[in-house]
CSV table of C-alpha atoms in Angstrom, one decimal:
chain,number,residue,atom,x,y,z
A,1,MET,CA,-15.6,-57.0,30.9
A,2,LYS,CA,-14.3,-56.0,27.6
A,3,HIS,CA,-15.1,-52.2,27.4
A,4,LYS,CA,-15.7,-51.0,23.9
A,5,GLY,CA,-17.6,-47.7,24.5
A,6,THR,CA,-20.5,-46.3,22.6
A,7,LYS,CA,-20.3,-48.0,19.2
A,8,ILE,CA,-22.9,-47.5,16.5
A,9,ILE,CA,-25.7,-50.1,16.7
A,10,ARG,CA,-28.2,-50.6,13.9
A,11,THR,CA,-31.5,-52.4,14.2
A,12,GLU,CA,-34.3,-53.0,11.8
A,13,ARG,CA,-35.7,-49.5,12.3
A,14,LEU,CA,-33.2,-47.6,14.5
A,15,LEU,CA,-29.7,-46.1,14.5
A,16,LEU,CA,-28.1,-45.9,17.9
A,17,ARG,CA,-25.0,-43.6,17.9
A,18,PRO,CA,-23.0,-41.3,20.1
A,19,PHE,CA,-24.5,-37.8,20.7
A,20,ARG,CA,-23.1,-34.7,19.0
A,21,ILE,CA,-23.2,-31.1,20.1
A,22,GLY,CA,-25.1,-30.4,16.9
A,23,ASP,CA,-28.0,-32.6,18.2
A,24,ALA,CA,-29.0,-29.8,20.7
A,25,GLU,CA,-31.9,-28.2,18.9
A,26,VAL,CA,-33.6,-31.5,17.9
A,27,MET,CA,-33.0,-33.0,21.3
A,28,PHE,CA,-34.5,-29.9,23.1
A,29,GLY,CA,-37.5,-29.8,20.8
A,30,ASN,CA,-38.3,-33.5,20.7
A,31,TRP,CA,-37.9,-34.5,24.4
A,32,ALA,CA,-35.4,-32.7,26.6
A,33,ASN,CA,-37.8,-29.8,27.3
A,34,ASP,CA,-41.1,-31.8,27.4
A,35,PRO,CA,-42.6,-32.0,30.9
A,36,GLU,CA,-44.6,-35.1,29.9
A,37,VAL,CA,-41.4,-36.9,28.9
A,38,THR,CA,-39.5,-35.9,32.0
A,39,LYS,CA,-42.4,-36.4,34.4
A,40,TYR,CA,-40.9,-39.7,35.8
A,41,LEU,CA,-37.2,-39.0,35.2
A,42,THR,CA,-34.4,-37.9,37.5
A,43,TRP,CA,-34.1,-34.5,35.7
A,44,THR,CA,-36.4,-31.6,34.9
A,45,PRO,CA,-37.1,-30.1,31.4
A,46,HIS,CA,-34.0,-28.2,30.2
A,47,GLY,CA,-35.6,-24.8,29.8
A,48,SER,CA,-33.3,-23.7,27.0
A,49,VAL,CA,-31.4,-25.0,24.0
A,50,GLU,CA,-28.3,-23.6,25.7
A,51,ALA,CA,-28.8,-26.0,28.6
A,52,THR,CA,-29.1,-28.9,26.2
A,53,ARG,CA,-26.0,-27.8,24.2
A,54,ALA,CA,-24.0,-27.6,27.4
A,55,LEU,CA,-25.0,-31.1,28.4
A,56,LEU,CA,-24.2,-32.4,24.9
A,57,THR,CA,-20.8,-30.8,25.1
A,58,LEU,CA,-20.1,-33.1,28.1
A,59,TRP,CA,-21.7,-36.1,26.5
A,60,GLU,CA,-19.7,-35.7,23.3
A,61,GLU,CA,-16.4,-35.7,25.3
A,62,GLU,CA,-17.5,-38.6,27.5
A,63,SER,CA,-18.4,-40.7,24.4
A,64,LYS,CA,-14.7,-41.0,23.6
A,65,LYS,CA,-14.1,-43.1,26.7
A,66,GLU,CA,-14.1,-46.9,26.5
A,67,ASN,CA,-16.3,-47.4,29.6
A,68,VAL,CA,-19.1,-45.0,28.6
A,69,TYR,CA,-22.3,-46.3,27.0
A,70,HIS,CA,-24.7,-43.6,25.9
A,71,TRP,CA,-26.6,-43.6,22.6
A,72,ALA,CA,-28.7,-41.1,20.7
A,73,ILE,CA,-31.6,-43.0,19.1
A,74,GLU,CA,-32.6,-42.1,15.5
A,75,PHE,CA,-35.9,-43.3,14.0
A,76,GLU,CA,-36.6,-42.7,10.3
A,77,GLY,CA,-33.5,-40.3,10.3
A,78,GLU,CA,-34.7,-38.2,13.2
A,79,LEU,CA,-33.2,-38.0,16.7
A,80,ILE,CA,-36.0,-39.1,19.0
A,81,GLY,CA,-34.4,-40.2,22.3
A,82,ASP,CA,-31.6,-41.6,24.3
A,83,ILE,CA,-30.5,-44.7,26.1
A,84,SER,CA,-27.5,-45.3,28.3
A,85,VAL,CA,-25.8,-47.6,30.8
A,86,GLU,CA,-24.9,-45.6,33.9
A,87,ALA,CA,-23.2,-46.5,37.1
A,88,VAL,CA,-20.9,-49.0,35.3
A,89,ASP,CA,-19.2,-51.1,38.0
A,90,ASP,CA,-16.1,-52.9,36.7
A,91,ARG,CA,-15.7,-55.0,39.8
A,92,CYS,CA,-19.3,-56.3,39.7
A,93,GLU,CA,-19.5,-56.2,35.9
A,94,SER,CA,-22.8,-54.4,36.2
A,95,GLY,CA,-24.6,-51.2,35.1
A,96,VAL,CA,-27.9,-49.4,35.3
A,97,ILE,CA,-29.9,-48.7,32.2
A,98,GLY,CA,-31.8,-45.4,31.6
A,99,TYR,CA,-33.8,-44.2,28.6
A,100,CYS,CA,-36.4,-41.8,27.3
A,101,THR,CA,-38.0,-40.9,24.0
A,102,ALA,CA,-40.0,-38.2,22.4
A,103,LYS,CA,-43.7,-38.4,23.2
A,104,LYS,CA,-44.6,-38.8,19.5
A,105,CYS,CA,-42.8,-42.1,19.5
A,106,TRP,CA,-44.5,-43.7,22.5
A,107,GLY,CA,-46.3,-46.9,21.9
A,108,LYS,CA,-44.5,-47.9,18.7
A,109,GLY,CA,-42.1,-50.4,20.2
A,110,ILE,CA,-39.1,-48.1,19.6
A,111,MET,CA,-37.7,-48.2,23.1
A,112,THR,CA,-38.2,-52.0,23.3
A,113,GLU,CA,-36.2,-52.3,20.1
A,114,ALA,CA,-33.5,-49.9,21.4
A,115,LEU,CA,-33.2,-51.6,24.8
A,116,GLY,CA,-33.0,-55.0,23.1
A,117,ALA,CA,-30.2,-53.8,20.9
A,118,VAL,CA,-28.3,-52.4,23.9
A,119,LEU,CA,-28.7,-55.6,25.9
A,120,LYS,CA,-27.4,-57.6,23.0
A,121,TYR,CA,-24.3,-55.4,22.7
A,122,CYS,CA,-23.7,-55.2,26.4
A,123,PHE,CA,-24.0,-58.9,27.1
A,124,GLU,CA,-22.5,-60.3,23.8
A,125,GLU,CA,-19.8,-57.8,23.1
A,126,VAL,CA,-18.9,-56.1,26.4
A,127,GLU,CA,-19.7,-59.1,28.6
A,128,PHE,CA,-21.6,-57.4,31.4
A,129,HIS,CA,-22.7,-59.8,34.1
A,130,ARG,CA,-25.8,-57.9,35.2
A,131,LEU,CA,-27.9,-54.9,34.0
A,132,SER,CA,-30.7,-53.3,35.9
A,133,ALA,CA,-33.2,-50.6,35.4
A,134,MET,CA,-35.9,-48.8,37.5
A,135,HIS,CA,-39.1,-47.0,36.8
A,136,SER,CA,-41.8,-45.2,38.7
A,137,ALA,CA,-44.8,-47.3,39.7
A,138,GLU,CA,-46.8,-44.5,38.0
A,139,ASN,CA,-45.1,-45.3,34.7
A,140,PRO,CA,-46.0,-48.9,34.0
A,141,ALA,CA,-45.3,-48.5,30.2
A,142,SER,CA,-41.6,-48.3,31.0
A,143,GLY,CA,-41.9,-51.4,33.0
A,144,ARG,CA,-43.5,-53.2,30.1
A,145,VAL,CA,-40.6,-52.2,27.9
A,146,MET,CA,-38.2,-53.8,30.5
A,147,GLU,CA,-40.4,-57.0,30.8
A,148,LYS,CA,-40.5,-57.5,27.0
A,149,CYS,CA,-36.7,-57.4,27.0
A,150,GLY,CA,-36.4,-60.0,29.8
A,151,LEU,CA,-35.7,-57.8,32.8
A,152,VAL,CA,-37.4,-59.5,35.9
A,153,TYR,CA,-39.0,-57.8,38.9
A,154,GLU,CA,-36.6,-57.7,41.8
A,155,GLY,CA,-38.4,-55.4,44.3
A,156,THR,CA,-40.0,-52.1,45.1
A,157,GLN,CA,-38.4,-49.1,46.8
A,158,ARG,CA,-41.3,-47.6,48.7
A,159,ASP,CA,-41.4,-43.8,48.1
A,160,GLY,CA,-38.0,-44.2,46.4
A,161,PHE,CA,-38.3,-41.0,44.4
A,162,LYS,CA,-39.8,-37.6,44.7
A,163,LEU,CA,-41.2,-36.4,41.3
A,164,PHE,CA,-39.9,-33.0,40.2
A,165,SER,CA,-43.1,-32.4,38.3
A,166,THR,CA,-45.5,-32.6,41.2
A,167,GLY,CA,-43.4,-33.0,44.4
A,168,LYS,CA,-45.3,-36.3,45.0
A,169,ARG,CA,-43.4,-39.3,46.2
A,170,THR,CA,-43.5,-42.5,44.1
A,171,ASP,CA,-42.5,-46.1,44.5
A,172,ILE,CA,-39.7,-47.2,42.3
A,173,ILE,CA,-39.9,-50.7,40.6
A,174,CYS,CA,-36.5,-52.4,40.2
A,175,ARG,CA,-35.9,-54.9,37.4
A,176,ALA,CA,-32.8,-56.7,36.2
A,177,ILE,CA,-31.4,-59.3,33.9
A,178,LEU,CA,-28.2,-61.4,34.1
A,179,GLY,CA,-26.0,-62.1,31.2
A,180,GLN,CA,-26.5,-65.8,31.6
A,181,ASP,CA,-30.2,-65.5,31.5
A,182,TYR,CA,-30.0,-63.3,28.4
A,183,LEU,CA,-27.6,-65.6,26.6
A,184,ASN,CA,-29.5,-68.7,27.5
A,185,LYS,CA,-33.0,-67.5,26.4
């Protein structure tokens, strides 16, 4: 892989950029403290702007590293979500994608556009071999985003996650795409 880090990416409607500490209030208000947004995620609502600010302090520092891929998503000049490649494995040339967006932006194709841009960057510029993503079986909308971007179903982890919001266990759907499939489509 040719690590390049979190570079600015522009699409038709979006700006993907590194996070800044100054994003804390907007991030907190738009999605980080919304229980509906975090319902199927691996973290709970932040509870305070200070918690968001502390996280962004870490993210801003991490964004200086060449092997970190974590973008703030701006739509119409407003910060509305985030998308990242976690668990970057240099030996296997792979990573796991995660994302979320403000509820007011659901159903507008924004995350499909952001994910498509990240896949393009990761496969064409960084030369990842494989990227995967997972979603709760109770959140099929996230799965549709992945499908639209070419990630194929690979399996289900039965009761693979316990939701923070309800304590209920949920199946996790696993999807992935290989660089060769992306580049040859």
